[in-house]
PDB file of N, CA and C in Angstrom:
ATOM      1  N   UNK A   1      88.402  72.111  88.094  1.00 65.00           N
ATOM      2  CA  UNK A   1      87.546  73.277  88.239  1.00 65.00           C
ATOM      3  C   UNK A   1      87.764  73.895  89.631  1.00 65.00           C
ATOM      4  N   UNK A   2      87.850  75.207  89.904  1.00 72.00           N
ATOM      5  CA  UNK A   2      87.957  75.962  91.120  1.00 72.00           C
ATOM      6  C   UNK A   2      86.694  75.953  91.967  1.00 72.00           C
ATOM      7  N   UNK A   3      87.108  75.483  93.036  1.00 88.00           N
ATOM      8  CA  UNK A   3      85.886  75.676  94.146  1.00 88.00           C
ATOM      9  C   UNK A   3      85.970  77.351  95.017  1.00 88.00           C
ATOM     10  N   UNK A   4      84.703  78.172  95.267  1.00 88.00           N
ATOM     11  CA  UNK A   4      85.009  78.855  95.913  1.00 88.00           C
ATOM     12  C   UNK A   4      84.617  79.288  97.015  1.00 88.00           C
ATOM     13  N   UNK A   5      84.931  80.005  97.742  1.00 89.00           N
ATOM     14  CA  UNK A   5      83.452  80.457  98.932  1.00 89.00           C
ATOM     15  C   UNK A   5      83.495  81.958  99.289  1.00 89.00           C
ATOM     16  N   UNK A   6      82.266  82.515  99.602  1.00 89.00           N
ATOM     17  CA  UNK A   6      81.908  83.508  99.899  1.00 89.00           C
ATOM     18  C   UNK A   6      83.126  84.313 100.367  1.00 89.00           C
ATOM     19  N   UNK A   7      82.610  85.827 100.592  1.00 89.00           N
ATOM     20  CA  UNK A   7      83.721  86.780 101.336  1.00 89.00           C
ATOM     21  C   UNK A   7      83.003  86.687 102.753  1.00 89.00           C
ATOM     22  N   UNK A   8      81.975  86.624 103.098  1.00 91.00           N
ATOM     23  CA  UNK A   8      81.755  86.616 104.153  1.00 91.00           C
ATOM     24  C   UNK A   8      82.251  85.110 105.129  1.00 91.00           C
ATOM     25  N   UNK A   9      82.350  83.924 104.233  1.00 92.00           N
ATOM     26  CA  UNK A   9      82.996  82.970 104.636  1.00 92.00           C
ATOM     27  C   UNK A   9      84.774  82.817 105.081  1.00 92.00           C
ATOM     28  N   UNK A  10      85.030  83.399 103.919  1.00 90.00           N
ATOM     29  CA  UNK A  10      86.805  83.504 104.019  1.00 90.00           C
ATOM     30  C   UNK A  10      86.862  84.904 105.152  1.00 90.00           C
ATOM     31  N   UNK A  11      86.619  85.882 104.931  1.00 90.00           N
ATOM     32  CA  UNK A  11      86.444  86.322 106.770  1.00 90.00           C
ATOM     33  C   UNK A  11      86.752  85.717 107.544  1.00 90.00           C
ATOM     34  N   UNK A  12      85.335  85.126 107.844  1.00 93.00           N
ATOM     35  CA  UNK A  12      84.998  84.605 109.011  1.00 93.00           C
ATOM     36  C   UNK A  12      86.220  83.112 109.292  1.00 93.00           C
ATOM     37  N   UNK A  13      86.856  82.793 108.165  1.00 91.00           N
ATOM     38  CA  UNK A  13      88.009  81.460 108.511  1.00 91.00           C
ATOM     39  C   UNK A  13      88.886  81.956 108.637  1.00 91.00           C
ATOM     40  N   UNK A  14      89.338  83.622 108.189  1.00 90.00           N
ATOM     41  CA  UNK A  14      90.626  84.003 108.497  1.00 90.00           C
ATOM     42  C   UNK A  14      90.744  85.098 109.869  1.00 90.00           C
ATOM     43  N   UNK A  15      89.472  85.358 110.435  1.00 92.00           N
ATOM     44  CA  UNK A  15      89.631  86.138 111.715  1.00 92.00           C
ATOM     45  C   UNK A  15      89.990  87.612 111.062  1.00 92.00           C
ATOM     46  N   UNK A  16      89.589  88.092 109.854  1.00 90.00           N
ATOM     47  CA  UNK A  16      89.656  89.678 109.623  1.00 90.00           C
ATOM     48  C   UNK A  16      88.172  90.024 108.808  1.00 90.00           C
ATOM     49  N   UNK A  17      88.362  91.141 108.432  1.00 89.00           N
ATOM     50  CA  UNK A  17      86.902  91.867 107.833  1.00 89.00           C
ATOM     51  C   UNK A  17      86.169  91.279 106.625  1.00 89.00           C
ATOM     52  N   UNK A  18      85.391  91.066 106.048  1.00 88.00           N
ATOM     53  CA  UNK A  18      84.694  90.939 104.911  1.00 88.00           C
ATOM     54  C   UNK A  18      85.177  92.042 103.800  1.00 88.00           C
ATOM     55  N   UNK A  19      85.346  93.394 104.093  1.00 87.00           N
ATOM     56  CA  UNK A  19      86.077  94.311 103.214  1.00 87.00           C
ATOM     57  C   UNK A  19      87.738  94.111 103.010  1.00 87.00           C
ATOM     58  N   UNK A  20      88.470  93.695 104.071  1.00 86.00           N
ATOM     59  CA  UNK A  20      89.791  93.388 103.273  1.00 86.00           C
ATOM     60  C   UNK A  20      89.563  92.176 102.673  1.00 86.00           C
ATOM     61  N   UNK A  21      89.277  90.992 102.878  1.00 85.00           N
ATOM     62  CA  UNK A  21      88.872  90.217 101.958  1.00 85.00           C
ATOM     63  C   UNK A  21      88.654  90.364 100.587  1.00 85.00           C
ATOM     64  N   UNK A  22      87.490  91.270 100.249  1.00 83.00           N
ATOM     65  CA  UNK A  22      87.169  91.908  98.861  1.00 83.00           C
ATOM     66  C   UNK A  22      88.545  92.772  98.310  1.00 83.00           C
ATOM     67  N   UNK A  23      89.180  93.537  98.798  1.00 79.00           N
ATOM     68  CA  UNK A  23      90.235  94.426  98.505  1.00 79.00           C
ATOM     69  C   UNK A  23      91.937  93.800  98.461  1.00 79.00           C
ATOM     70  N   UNK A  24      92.146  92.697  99.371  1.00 81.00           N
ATOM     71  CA  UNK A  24      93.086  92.002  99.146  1.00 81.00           C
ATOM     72  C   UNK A  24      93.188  90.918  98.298  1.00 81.00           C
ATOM     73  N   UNK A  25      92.030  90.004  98.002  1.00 80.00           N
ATOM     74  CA  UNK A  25      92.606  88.989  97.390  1.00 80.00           C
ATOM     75  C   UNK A  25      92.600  89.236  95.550  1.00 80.00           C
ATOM     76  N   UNK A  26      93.574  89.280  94.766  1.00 78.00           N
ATOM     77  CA  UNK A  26      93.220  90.062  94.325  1.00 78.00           C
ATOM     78  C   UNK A  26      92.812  88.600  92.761  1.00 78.00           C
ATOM     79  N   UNK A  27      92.401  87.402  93.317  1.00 76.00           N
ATOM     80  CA  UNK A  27      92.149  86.261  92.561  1.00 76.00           C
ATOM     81  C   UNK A  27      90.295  85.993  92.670  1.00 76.00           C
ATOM     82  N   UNK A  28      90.045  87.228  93.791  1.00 77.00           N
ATOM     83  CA  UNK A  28      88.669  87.066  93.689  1.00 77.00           C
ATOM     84  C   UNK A  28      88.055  88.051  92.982  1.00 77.00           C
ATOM     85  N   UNK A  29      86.540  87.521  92.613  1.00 79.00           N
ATOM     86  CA  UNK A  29      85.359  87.860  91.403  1.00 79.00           C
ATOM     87  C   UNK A  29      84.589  88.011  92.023  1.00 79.00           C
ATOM     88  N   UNK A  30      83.866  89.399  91.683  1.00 80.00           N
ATOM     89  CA  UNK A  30      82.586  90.080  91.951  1.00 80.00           C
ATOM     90  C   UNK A  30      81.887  89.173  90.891  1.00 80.00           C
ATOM     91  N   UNK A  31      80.622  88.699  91.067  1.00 79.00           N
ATOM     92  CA  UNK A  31      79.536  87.981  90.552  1.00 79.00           C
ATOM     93  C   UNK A  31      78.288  88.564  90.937  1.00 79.00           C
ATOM     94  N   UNK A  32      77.286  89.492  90.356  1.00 82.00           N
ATOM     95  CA  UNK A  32      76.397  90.130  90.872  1.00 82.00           C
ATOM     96  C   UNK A  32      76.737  91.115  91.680  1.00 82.00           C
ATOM     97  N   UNK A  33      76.225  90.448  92.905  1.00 83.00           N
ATOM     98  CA  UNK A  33      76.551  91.215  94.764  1.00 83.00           C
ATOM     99  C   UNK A  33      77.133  90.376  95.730  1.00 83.00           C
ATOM    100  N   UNK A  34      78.026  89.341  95.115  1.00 83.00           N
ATOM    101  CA  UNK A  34      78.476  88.956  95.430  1.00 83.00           C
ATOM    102  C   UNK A  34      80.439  88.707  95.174  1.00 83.00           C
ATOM    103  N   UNK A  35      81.277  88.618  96.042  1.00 85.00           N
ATOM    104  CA  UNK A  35      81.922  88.297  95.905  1.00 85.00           C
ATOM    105  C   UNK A  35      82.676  86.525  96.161  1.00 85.00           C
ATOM    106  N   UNK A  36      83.770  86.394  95.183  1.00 86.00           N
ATOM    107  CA  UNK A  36      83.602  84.619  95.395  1.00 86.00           C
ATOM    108  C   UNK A  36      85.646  84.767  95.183  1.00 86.00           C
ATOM    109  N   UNK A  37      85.493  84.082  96.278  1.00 87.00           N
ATOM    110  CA  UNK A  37      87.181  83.835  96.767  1.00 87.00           C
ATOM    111  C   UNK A  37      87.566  82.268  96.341  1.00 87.00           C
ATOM    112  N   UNK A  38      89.012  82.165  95.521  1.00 85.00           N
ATOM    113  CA  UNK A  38      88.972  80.425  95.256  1.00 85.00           C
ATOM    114  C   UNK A  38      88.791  80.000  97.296  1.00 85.00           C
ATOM    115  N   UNK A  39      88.726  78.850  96.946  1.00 87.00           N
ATOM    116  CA  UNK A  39      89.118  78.332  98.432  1.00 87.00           C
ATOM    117  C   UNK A  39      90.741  77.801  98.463  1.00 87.00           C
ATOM    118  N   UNK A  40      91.647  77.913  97.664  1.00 85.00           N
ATOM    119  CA  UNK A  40      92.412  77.816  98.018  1.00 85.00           C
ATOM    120  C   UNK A  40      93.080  78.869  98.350  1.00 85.00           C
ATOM    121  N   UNK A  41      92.666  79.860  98.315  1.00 83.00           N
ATOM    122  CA  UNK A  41      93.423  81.416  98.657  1.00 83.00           C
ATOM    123  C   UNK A  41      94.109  81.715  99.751  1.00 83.00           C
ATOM    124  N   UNK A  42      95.424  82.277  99.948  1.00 84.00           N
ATOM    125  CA  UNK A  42      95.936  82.047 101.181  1.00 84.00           C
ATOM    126  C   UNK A  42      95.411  83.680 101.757  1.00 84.00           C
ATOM    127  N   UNK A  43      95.796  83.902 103.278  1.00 85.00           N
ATOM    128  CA  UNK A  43      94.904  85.304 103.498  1.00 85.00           C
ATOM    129  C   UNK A  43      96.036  86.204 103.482  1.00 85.00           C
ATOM    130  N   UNK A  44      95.260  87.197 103.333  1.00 80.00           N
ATOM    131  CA  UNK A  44      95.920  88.573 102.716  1.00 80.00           C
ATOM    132  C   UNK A  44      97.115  89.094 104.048  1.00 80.00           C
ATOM    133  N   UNK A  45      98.013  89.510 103.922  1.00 78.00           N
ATOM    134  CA  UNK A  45      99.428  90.241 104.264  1.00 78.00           C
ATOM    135  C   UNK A  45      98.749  91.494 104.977  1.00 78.00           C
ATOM    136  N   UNK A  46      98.659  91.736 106.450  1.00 77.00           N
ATOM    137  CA  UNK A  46      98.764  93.080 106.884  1.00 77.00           C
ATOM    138  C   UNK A  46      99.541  93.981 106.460  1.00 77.00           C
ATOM    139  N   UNK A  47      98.745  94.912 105.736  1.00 75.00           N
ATOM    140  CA  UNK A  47     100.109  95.724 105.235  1.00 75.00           C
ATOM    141  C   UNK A  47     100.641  97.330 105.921  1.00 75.00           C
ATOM    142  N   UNK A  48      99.660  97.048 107.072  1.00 75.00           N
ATOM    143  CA  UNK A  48      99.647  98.932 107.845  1.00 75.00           C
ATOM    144  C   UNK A  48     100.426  98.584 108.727  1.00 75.00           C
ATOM    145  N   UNK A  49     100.965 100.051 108.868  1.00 69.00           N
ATOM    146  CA  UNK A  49     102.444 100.186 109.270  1.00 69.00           C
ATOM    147  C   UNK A  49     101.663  99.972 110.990  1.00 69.00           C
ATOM    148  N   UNK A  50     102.898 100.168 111.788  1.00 69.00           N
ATOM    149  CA  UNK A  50     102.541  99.778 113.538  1.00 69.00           C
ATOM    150  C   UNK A  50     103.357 101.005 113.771  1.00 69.00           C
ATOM    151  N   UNK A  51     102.832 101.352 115.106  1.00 70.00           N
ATOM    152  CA  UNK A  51     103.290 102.437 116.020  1.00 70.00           C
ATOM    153  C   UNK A  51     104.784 102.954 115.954  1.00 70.00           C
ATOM    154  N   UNK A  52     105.078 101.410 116.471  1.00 67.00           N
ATOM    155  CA  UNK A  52     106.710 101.484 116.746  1.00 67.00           C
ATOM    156  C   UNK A  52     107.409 101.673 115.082  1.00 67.00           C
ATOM    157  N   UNK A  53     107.298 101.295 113.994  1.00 59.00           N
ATOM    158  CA  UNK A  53     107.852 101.897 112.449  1.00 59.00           C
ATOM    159  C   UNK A  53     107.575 102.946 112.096  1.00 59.00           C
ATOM    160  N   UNK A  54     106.720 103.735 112.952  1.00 59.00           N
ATOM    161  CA  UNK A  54     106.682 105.387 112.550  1.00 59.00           C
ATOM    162  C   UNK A  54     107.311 106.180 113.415  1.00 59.00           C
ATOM    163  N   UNK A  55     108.003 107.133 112.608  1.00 58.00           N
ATOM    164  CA  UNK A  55     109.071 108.214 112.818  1.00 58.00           C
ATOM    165  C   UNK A  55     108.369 109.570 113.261  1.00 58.00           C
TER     166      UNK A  55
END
């Protein structure tokens, strides 16, 4: 059975927002008002471009 934990938890263990959390992982479930991340989830891929890759 999958264990999971909060978005505000997986945040707070991966050092980014509570909203990419919800928007990146894309193995997590809205439940109510809540969202629920497995705990084995690895964290989400920065995907915005940086200064220096724009033309």
């Amino acid at each position: 059975m999958l264990e999971f934990i909060s978005a505000p938890e997986a945040a707070k263990k991966w050092g980014i927002s509570e909203r990419r959390v919800q928007n990146r992982i894309p193995s997590g479930a809205k439940f109510s008002r809540f969202w629920l991340i497995p705990k084995d989830a690895e964290k989400p891929a920065d995907k915005r471009k940086r200064k220096e890759n724009r033309k």
